[in-house]
Amino acid sequence: MSSAEKNTRTRILDAAWTLLETNLGEPVRMSDIAREAGISRQALYLHFPTRAELLVETTLHIDEVKNMESRLTPSRSARSGEERLTAFVDAWGNYIPEIHGVGRALMAMQETDAEARSAWQGRMEAVRHGCAAVVRDLSRDGGLKPELDEGRATDLLWTLLSVRNWEHLVRDCGWSQTAYLETMQALARAALVKTAATD
Amino acid sequence: MSSAEKNTRTRILDAAWTLLETNLGEPVRMSDIAREAGISRQALYLHFPTRAELLVETTLHIDEVKNMESRLTPSRSARSGEERLTAFVDAWGNYIPEIHGVGRALMAMQETDAEARSAWQGRMEAVRHGCAAVVRDLSRDGGLKPELDEGRATDLLWTLLSVRNWEHLVRDCGWSQTAYLETMQALARAALVKTAATD
DNA sequence: TGCTCAATTTGACACCGTGTCAAGTTGACA
DNA sequence: TGTCAACTTGACACGGTGTCAAATTGAGCA
């Protein structure tokens, strides 16, 4: 609990995150993390009971995840509900590639999955709340499609954001992140907004 | 090359698939596959050089994957382009849960990923062609949104089908497969069809 | 200066899963 | 009866995780 303890711990987490982000494809070993953190492999177990827990902690520790809610809060400049929707989808589209390593970390633990998932469920709830807030604004503005209630609209948006194949599209289909963002925007507007604006 | 060889080989693939489908969460070991197939662990290596290749072969071997194209061909009863779109999305939504084990198999090989992916890329191209065909029909019928060209529309549909969080929605958000299907349908219609029909 | 205590290191080891190897067994077929 | 390929058996190397016990380091304190 001393500051030294805390420093070593965070040094480990930072090291793990660096490797998850960088060494794309290669599995991240405990010995790798130890070397990156500048300590011995066994010392890792003084701070984390198992590799899986270390990786979960890593994903929860990085700034991008800790600041998830603020990252996904659209700028104050968005006045109308539709603008707010656009800003929200944009924020999400820019956010996803930044936390690429998180997916790898979660993937690295098939059977500890349940544990990792429950740790992540709360975070994801925050995103869903964001969807609900955006839909509420859109509804207040009268911009929401008349045939949708807010719950259904929230579901649609939430589902849309769960398109996880960004990587696939970019890698295998030659998409750019811009194309991805535009597609998200087009889908979101088409699904939710009464009079969808054309490009 | 004898029929005996073929039988053993397919027995192995069937065994692997059974385990991938059944033992949810648990990793599938070579010894498990051998036991399930009723042969010795070492004999697996007489048919497949490595575990990763065995798993890739397994995913490509199952009927649901071999018949992917026909499975995703909407019934002849669909007359209009819009009906055909609906049928296509429905077919996809019903198909995905059936090949659940495939995701696990592909996941089970992080670094062989590149190999597995290229083996799967061709299959996925078939789905994309399906999207293009549906969009073409819709366009011919005059049901496609005027602001979309066929390429863009195909991209939208293709992206939509890539929503991979079906499991997540069902498990963590209490969705039913029906809710998933409805959402897909709503998104597809909203994104592509000129005058989206309401429920 | 020397004591203490916690964090850390070092080296060794058990366990498990993959992949390999060599020698033996089985059974179909000529 | 002999041959050949498929398969079995038992042994083993390798690499990764997790554990343990015995040093070592170093900061705070008498």
Short mmCIF file of C-alpha atoms in Angstrom, two decimals, chain B residues 11-179:
data_model
loop_
_atom_site.label_atom_id
_atom_site.label_comp_id
_atom_site.label_asym_id
_atom_site.label_seq_id
_atom_site.Cartn_x
_atom_site.Cartn_y
_atom_site.Cartn_z
CA ARG B 11 -14.64 -38.55 -37.72
CA ILE B 12 -11.98 -36.25 -36.30
CA LEU B 13 -13.56 -33.17 -37.83
CA ASP B 14 -16.99 -34.16 -36.57
CA ALA B 15 -15.59 -34.76 -33.12
CA ALA B 16 -13.88 -31.37 -33.06
CA TRP B 17 -17.03 -29.65 -34.20
CA THR B 18 -19.13 -31.38 -31.57
CA LEU B 19 -16.78 -30.16 -28.87
CA LEU B 20 -16.61 -26.63 -30.25
CA GLU B 21 -20.38 -26.45 -30.28
CA THR B 22 -20.96 -28.14 -26.96
CA ASN B 23 -18.32 -27.45 -24.32
CA LEU B 24 -19.01 -23.76 -24.30
CA GLY B 25 -16.26 -21.77 -22.69
CA GLU B 26 -13.83 -24.62 -22.09
CA PRO B 27 -10.85 -24.75 -24.41
CA VAL B 28 -10.88 -27.72 -26.77
CA ARG B 29 -7.73 -29.82 -26.33
CA MET B 30 -6.23 -32.26 -28.77
CA SER B 31 -6.74 -35.04 -26.23
CA ASP B 32 -10.42 -34.11 -26.01
CA ILE B 33 -10.82 -34.32 -29.75
CA ALA B 34 -9.02 -37.65 -29.84
CA ARG B 35 -11.20 -39.12 -27.11
CA GLU B 36 -14.35 -37.85 -28.83
CA ALA B 37 -13.21 -39.34 -32.13
CA GLY B 38 -12.27 -42.61 -30.46
CA ILE B 39 -8.62 -42.60 -31.50
CA SER B 40 -5.30 -41.84 -29.88
CA ARG B 41 -4.07 -38.29 -29.52
CA GLN B 42 -1.03 -38.96 -31.68
CA ALA B 43 -3.17 -40.22 -34.52
CA LEU B 44 -4.56 -36.72 -34.96
CA TYR B 45 -1.15 -35.66 -36.22
CA LEU B 46 -1.33 -38.29 -38.94
CA HIS B 47 -4.15 -36.27 -40.47
CA PHE B 48 -3.45 -32.68 -39.46
CA PRO B 49 -0.06 -31.05 -38.96
CA THR B 50 -1.20 -28.83 -36.12
CA ARG B 51 -4.10 -28.04 -33.87
CA ALA B 52 -4.71 -24.73 -35.60
CA GLU B 53 -5.05 -26.37 -39.01
CA LEU B 54 -7.32 -29.02 -37.59
CA LEU B 55 -9.62 -26.31 -36.26
CA VAL B 56 -9.63 -24.35 -39.50
CA GLU B 57 -10.46 -27.50 -41.42
CA THR B 58 -13.20 -28.18 -38.93
CA THR B 59 -14.88 -24.84 -39.55
CA LEU B 60 -14.68 -25.33 -43.30
CA HIS B 61 -15.98 -28.87 -43.09
CA ILE B 62 -19.30 -28.40 -41.34
CA ASP B 63 -22.37 -28.45 -43.52
CA GLU B 64 -23.60 -25.06 -42.39
CA VAL B 65 -20.47 -23.46 -43.75
CA LYS B 66 -20.25 -25.54 -46.91
CA ASN B 67 -23.83 -24.64 -47.68
CA MET B 68 -23.40 -21.03 -46.69
CA GLU B 69 -24.38 -19.63 -50.05
CA SER B 70 -27.52 -21.69 -50.41
CA ARG B 71 -28.43 -21.04 -46.81
CA LEU B 72 -28.27 -17.33 -47.46
CA THR B 73 -30.26 -17.46 -50.66
CA PRO B 74 -33.74 -16.22 -49.87
CA SER B 75 -36.65 -18.40 -50.85
CA ARG B 76 -38.08 -18.08 -54.32
CA SER B 77 -41.29 -16.76 -52.88
CA ALA B 78 -39.76 -13.36 -52.35
CA ARG B 79 -41.09 -11.25 -55.17
CA SER B 80 -40.16 -7.65 -54.54
CA GLY B 81 -36.68 -6.34 -53.85
CA GLU B 82 -37.77 -5.29 -50.40
CA GLU B 83 -39.10 -8.74 -49.62
CA ARG B 84 -35.85 -10.18 -50.79
CA LEU B 85 -33.93 -7.87 -48.50
CA THR B 86 -36.08 -8.96 -45.59
CA ALA B 87 -35.59 -12.61 -46.40
CA PHE B 88 -31.85 -12.15 -46.71
CA VAL B 89 -31.50 -10.43 -43.37
CA ASP B 90 -33.71 -13.06 -41.79
CA ALA B 91 -31.66 -15.85 -43.26
CA TRP B 92 -28.52 -14.27 -41.92
CA GLY B 93 -29.97 -13.72 -38.46
CA ASN B 94 -31.00 -17.35 -38.24
CA TYR B 95 -27.73 -18.55 -39.64
CA ILE B 96 -25.32 -16.80 -37.29
CA PRO B 97 -26.31 -18.61 -34.10
CA GLU B 98 -25.96 -21.95 -35.87
CA ILE B 99 -22.31 -21.43 -36.64
CA HIS B 100 -21.49 -20.21 -33.17
CA GLY B 101 -18.70 -22.75 -32.79
CA VAL B 102 -16.91 -21.29 -35.78
CA GLY B 103 -16.21 -18.11 -33.89
CA ARG B 104 -14.74 -20.09 -31.06
CA ALA B 105 -12.55 -22.07 -33.41
CA LEU B 106 -11.23 -19.00 -35.14
CA MET B 107 -10.70 -17.37 -31.78
CA ALA B 108 -8.72 -20.36 -30.58
CA MET B 109 -5.83 -19.38 -32.83
CA GLN B 110 -4.68 -15.85 -32.27
CA GLU B 111 -1.43 -15.98 -34.13
CA THR B 112 -2.45 -18.47 -36.81
CA ASP B 113 -5.16 -15.92 -37.30
CA ALA B 114 -3.76 -14.67 -40.58
CA GLU B 115 -3.98 -18.14 -42.06
CA ALA B 116 -7.44 -18.79 -40.72
CA ARG B 117 -8.62 -15.43 -41.91
CA SER B 118 -7.48 -15.95 -45.45
CA ALA B 119 -9.24 -19.31 -45.46
CA TRP B 120 -12.37 -17.52 -44.37
CA GLN B 121 -12.09 -14.49 -46.54
CA GLY B 122 -13.43 -16.36 -49.55
CA ARG B 123 -16.46 -17.54 -47.64
CA MET B 124 -17.19 -14.03 -46.53
CA GLU B 125 -16.91 -12.74 -50.06
CA ALA B 126 -19.87 -14.96 -50.87
CA VAL B 127 -21.91 -13.16 -48.27
CA ARG B 128 -20.89 -9.83 -49.70
CA HIS B 129 -21.97 -10.96 -53.13
CA GLY B 130 -25.29 -11.84 -51.57
CA CYS B 131 -25.57 -8.32 -50.24
CA ALA B 132 -24.79 -6.90 -53.66
CA ALA B 133 -27.42 -9.10 -55.31
CA VAL B 134 -30.09 -8.05 -52.85
CA VAL B 135 -29.23 -4.40 -53.31
CA ARG B 136 -29.36 -4.81 -57.08
CA ASP B 137 -32.87 -6.25 -56.86
CA LEU B 138 -33.93 -3.45 -54.60
CA SER B 139 -32.53 -0.91 -57.00
CA ARG B 140 -34.30 -2.50 -59.99
CA ASP B 141 -37.58 -2.35 -58.13
CA GLY B 142 -37.03 1.32 -57.47
CA GLY B 143 -37.12 0.65 -53.73
CA LEU B 144 -33.57 1.80 -53.04
CA LYS B 145 -33.14 5.19 -51.43
CA PRO B 146 -32.45 7.69 -54.19
CA GLU B 147 -29.38 9.15 -52.46
CA LEU B 148 -27.58 5.80 -52.43
CA ASP B 149 -25.69 4.19 -55.24
CA GLU B 150 -25.53 0.41 -55.24
CA GLY B 151 -21.95 0.25 -53.98
CA ARG B 152 -22.67 2.40 -51.00
CA ALA B 153 -25.85 0.49 -50.26
CA THR B 154 -23.97 -2.79 -50.41
CA ASP B 155 -21.44 -1.41 -47.96
CA LEU B 156 -24.20 -0.43 -45.57
CA LEU B 157 -25.83 -3.81 -45.65
CA TRP B 158 -22.55 -5.64 -45.37
CA THR B 159 -21.57 -3.55 -42.39
CA LEU B 160 -24.89 -4.17 -40.79
CA LEU B 161 -24.59 -7.92 -41.05
CA SER B 162 -21.24 -7.70 -39.36
CA VAL B 163 -22.84 -6.81 -36.06
CA ARG B 164 -21.32 -9.61 -34.14
CA ASN B 165 -22.63 -8.92 -30.72
CA TRP B 166 -25.62 -11.17 -31.01
CA GLU B 167 -24.27 -13.29 -28.19
CA HIS B 168 -23.58 -10.27 -26.07
CA LEU B 169 -27.06 -8.85 -26.58
CA VAL B 170 -28.69 -12.14 -25.77
CA ARG B 171 -26.52 -12.89 -22.76
CA ASP B 172 -25.96 -9.55 -21.12
CA CYS B 173 -28.91 -7.49 -22.24
CA GLY B 174 -31.67 -10.05 -22.11
CA TRP B 175 -32.42 -9.92 -25.81
CA SER B 176 -34.10 -12.73 -27.65
CA GLN B 177 -33.11 -13.87 -31.08
CA THR B 178 -36.38 -12.42 -32.27
CA ALA B 179 -35.45 -9.01 -30.91
#
